Coordinates of C-alpha atoms in Angstrom, one line a residue:
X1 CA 0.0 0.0 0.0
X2 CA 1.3 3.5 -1.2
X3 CA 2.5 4.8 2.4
X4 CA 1.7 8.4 0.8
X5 CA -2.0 7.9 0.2
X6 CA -4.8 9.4 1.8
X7 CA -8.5 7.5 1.9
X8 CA -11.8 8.9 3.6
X9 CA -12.7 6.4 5.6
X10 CA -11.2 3.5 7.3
X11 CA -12.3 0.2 9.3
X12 CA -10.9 -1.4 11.8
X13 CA -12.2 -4.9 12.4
X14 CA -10.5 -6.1 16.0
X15 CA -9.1 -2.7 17.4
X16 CA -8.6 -3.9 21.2
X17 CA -7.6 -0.9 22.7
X18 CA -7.3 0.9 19.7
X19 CA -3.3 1.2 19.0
X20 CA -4.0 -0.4 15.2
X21 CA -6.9 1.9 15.1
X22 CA -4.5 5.1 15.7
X23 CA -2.1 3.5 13.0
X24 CA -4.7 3.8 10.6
X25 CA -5.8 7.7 11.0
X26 CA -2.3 7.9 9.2
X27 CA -3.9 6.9 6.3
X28 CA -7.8 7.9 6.8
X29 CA -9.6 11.2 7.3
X30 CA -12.2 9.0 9.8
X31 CA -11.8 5.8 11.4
X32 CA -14.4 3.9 12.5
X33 CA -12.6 1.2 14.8
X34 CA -14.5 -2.2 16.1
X35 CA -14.3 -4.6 18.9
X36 CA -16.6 -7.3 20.4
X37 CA -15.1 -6.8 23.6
X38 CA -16.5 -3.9 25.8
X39 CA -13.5 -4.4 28.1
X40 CA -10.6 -3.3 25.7
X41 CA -13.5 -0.5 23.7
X42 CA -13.9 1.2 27.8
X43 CA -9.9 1.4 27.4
X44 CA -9.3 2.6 23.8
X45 CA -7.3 5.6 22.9
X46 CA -9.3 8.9 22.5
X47 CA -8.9 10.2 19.2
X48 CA -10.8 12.7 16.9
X49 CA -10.4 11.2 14.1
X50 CA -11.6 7.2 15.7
X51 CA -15.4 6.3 16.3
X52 CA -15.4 3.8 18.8
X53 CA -18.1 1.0 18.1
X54 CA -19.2 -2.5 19.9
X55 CA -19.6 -5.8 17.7
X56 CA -20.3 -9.3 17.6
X57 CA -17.2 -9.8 15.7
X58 CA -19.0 -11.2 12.2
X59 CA -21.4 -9.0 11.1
X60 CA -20.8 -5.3 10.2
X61 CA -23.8 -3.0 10.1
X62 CA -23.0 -0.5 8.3
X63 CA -24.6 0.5 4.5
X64 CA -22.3 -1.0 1.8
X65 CA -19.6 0.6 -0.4
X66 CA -19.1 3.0 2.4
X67 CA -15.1 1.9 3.5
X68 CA -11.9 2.8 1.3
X69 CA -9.6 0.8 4.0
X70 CA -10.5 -1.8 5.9
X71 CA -8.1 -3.9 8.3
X72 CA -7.6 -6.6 10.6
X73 CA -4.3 -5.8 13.1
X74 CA -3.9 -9.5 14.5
X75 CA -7.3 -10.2 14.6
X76 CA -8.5 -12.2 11.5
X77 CA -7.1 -15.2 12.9
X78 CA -9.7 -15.2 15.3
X79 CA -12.7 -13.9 13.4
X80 CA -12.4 -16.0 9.6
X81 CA -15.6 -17.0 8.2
X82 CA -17.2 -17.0 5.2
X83 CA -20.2 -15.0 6.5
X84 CA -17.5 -12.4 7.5
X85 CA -15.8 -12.0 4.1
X86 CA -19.5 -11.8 3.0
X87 CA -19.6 -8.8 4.8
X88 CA -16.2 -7.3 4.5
X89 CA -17.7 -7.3 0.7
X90 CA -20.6 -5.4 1.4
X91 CA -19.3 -2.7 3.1
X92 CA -15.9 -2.2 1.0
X93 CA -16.5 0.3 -2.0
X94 CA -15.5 -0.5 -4.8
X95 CA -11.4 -0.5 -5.5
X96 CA -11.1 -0.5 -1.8
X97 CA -8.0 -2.0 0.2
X98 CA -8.1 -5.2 2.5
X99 CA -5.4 -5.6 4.7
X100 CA -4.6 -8.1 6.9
X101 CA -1.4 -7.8 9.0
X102 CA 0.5 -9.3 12.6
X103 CA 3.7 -8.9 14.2
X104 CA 5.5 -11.9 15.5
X105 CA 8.4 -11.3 17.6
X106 CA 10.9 -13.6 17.6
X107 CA 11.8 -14.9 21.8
X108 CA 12.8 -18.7 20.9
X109 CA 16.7 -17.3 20.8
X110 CA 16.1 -15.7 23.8
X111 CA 14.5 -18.5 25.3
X112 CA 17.7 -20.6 24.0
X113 CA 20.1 -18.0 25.7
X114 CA 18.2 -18.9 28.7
X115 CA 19.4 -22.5 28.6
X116 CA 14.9 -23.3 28.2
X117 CA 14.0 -25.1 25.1
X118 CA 11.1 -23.3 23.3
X119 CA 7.6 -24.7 22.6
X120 CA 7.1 -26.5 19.5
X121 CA 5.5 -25.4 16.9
X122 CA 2.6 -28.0 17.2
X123 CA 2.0 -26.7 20.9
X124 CA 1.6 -22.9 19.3
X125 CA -1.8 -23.0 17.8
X126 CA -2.0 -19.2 16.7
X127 CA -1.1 -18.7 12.9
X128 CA 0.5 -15.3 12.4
X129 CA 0.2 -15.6 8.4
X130 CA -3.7 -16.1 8.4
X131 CA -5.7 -14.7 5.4
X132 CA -9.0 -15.1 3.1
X133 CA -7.6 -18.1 1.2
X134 CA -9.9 -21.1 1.4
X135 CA -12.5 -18.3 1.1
X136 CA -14.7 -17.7 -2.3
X137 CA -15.0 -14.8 -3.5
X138 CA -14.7 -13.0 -7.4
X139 CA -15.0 -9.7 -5.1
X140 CA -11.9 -9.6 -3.3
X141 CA -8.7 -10.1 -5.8
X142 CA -5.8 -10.8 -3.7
X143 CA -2.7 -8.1 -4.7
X144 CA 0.2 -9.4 -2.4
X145 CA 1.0 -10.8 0.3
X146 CA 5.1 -10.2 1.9
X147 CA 6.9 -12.1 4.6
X148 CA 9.5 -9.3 5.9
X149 CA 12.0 -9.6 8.9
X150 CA 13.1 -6.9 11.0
X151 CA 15.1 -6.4 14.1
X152 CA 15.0 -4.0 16.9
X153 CA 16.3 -3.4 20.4
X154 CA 13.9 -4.0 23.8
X155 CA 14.3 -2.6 26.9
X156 CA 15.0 -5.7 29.5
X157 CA 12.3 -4.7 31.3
X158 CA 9.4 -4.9 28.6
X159 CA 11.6 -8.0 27.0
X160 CA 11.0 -10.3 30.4
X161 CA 7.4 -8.8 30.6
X162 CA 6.8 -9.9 26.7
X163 CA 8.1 -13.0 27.7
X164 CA 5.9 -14.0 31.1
X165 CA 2.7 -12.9 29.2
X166 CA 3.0 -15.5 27.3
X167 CA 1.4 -19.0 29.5
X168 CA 4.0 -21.3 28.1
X169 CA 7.2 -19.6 28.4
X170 CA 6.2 -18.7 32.3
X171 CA 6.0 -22.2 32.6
X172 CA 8.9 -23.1 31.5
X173 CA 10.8 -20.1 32.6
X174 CA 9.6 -21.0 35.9
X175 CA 10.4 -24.4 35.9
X176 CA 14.2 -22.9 35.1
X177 CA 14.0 -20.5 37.9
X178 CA 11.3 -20.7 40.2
X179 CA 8.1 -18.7 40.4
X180 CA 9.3 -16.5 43.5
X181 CA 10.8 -13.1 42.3
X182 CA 10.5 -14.6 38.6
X183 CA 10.5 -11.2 37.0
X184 CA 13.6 -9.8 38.8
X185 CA 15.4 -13.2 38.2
X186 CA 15.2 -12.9 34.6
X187 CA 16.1 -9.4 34.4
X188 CA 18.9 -10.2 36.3
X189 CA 20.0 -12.9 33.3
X190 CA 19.3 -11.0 30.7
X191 CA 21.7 -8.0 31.8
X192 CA 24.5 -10.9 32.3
X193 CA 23.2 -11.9 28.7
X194 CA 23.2 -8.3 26.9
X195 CA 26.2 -6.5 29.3
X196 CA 23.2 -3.6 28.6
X197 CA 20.1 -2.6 29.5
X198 CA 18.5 -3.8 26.3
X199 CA 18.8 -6.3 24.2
X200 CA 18.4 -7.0 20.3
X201 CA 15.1 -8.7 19.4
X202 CA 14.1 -10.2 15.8
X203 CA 11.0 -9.8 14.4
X204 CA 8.4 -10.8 11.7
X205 CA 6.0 -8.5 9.6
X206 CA 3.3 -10.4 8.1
X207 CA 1.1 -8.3 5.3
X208 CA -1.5 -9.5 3.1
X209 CA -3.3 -6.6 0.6
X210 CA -6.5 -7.4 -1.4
X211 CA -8.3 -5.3 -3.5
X212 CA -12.3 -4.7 -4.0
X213 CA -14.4 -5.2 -7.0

């Protein structure tokens, strides 16, 4: 997608707390941002140009041909259906951008540093590269779809809280190092690990574009 372009109005199916929703006003006059949990909607970022809005997560009532943008941040995996590309359909205009996109950050070398053998990838049920494919449609033409890796540096701090959120890798970091003062424990390895207060992270950019007819 041309990073210079401007649309009218945007959709975004999944916002959560609205970060992906405040990435899109970059492109959109309006952005009309949806969630089906209340929780995360009574938490979203204010923003002038974001409509906040309550769903069941399938359908989307609102008159067709009315979106030039619509996207799902890490949230299609969740949400695929055929009734929901039905509706994605309706409310795209005509010649309008689908884009489905997730960030995967990369903690199994991390993990390996920490002498604790990562998951498999059968355990791991959540598939980052999730699109319409299986899907029928002659409405949506799919345009590309990009693999891209990327690295960056992570405070220690948010690294060891990335890597406790996730149920697995507690347990198995706290098999490694006990539950009691788990946290401080593996900051504590990581700054023998990086001689720094951050550490260098990889990453994974997962894009998918389609196009309306």
């Amino acid at each position: 997608m041309d990073e210079k372009a401007k649309y009218a109005y945007g959709l975004d199916i999944g916002c959560g707390t609205g970060q992906s929703a405040l990435a899109l006003t970059h492109f959109c006059e309006k952005v009309m941002a949806i969630d089906p949990s209340k929780a995360m909607l009574k938490n979203a970022i204010s923003n002038n140009q974001i409509e906040y809005r309550h769903c069941n997560g399938q359908d989307l009532d609102f008159r067709p041909n009315i979106f030039d943008i619509i996207a799902f941040a890490g949230s299609l995996y969740y949400a695929k259906s055929k009734h929901l590309l039905a509706e994605v359909v309706k409310v795209a205009k005509p010649n309008a951008k689908v884009i489905i996109y997730d960030f995967e950050i990369l903690l199994n070398p991390t993990l390996i540093a920490l002498d604790v053998t990562p998951p498999s990838k059968q355990q791991l049920a959540y598939d980052y590269t999730v699109d319409f494919s299986g899907l029928e449609s002659q409405n949506l033409q799919l345009q590309n779809k990009v693999q891209e890796e990327m690295a960056f540096a992570l405070s220690l701090e948010n690294l060891s809280h990335l890597l406790l959120a996730d149920n697995d890798h507690y347990t198995l970091l706290a098999g490694k190092f006990g539950e009691a003062d788990l946290f401080e424990k593996l900051i504590d390895r990581l700054q023998e690990m990086a001689g720094s207060d951050r550490l260098q992270i990889g990453g994974l950019i997962y894009y998918t574009l389609y196009s309306s007819s």
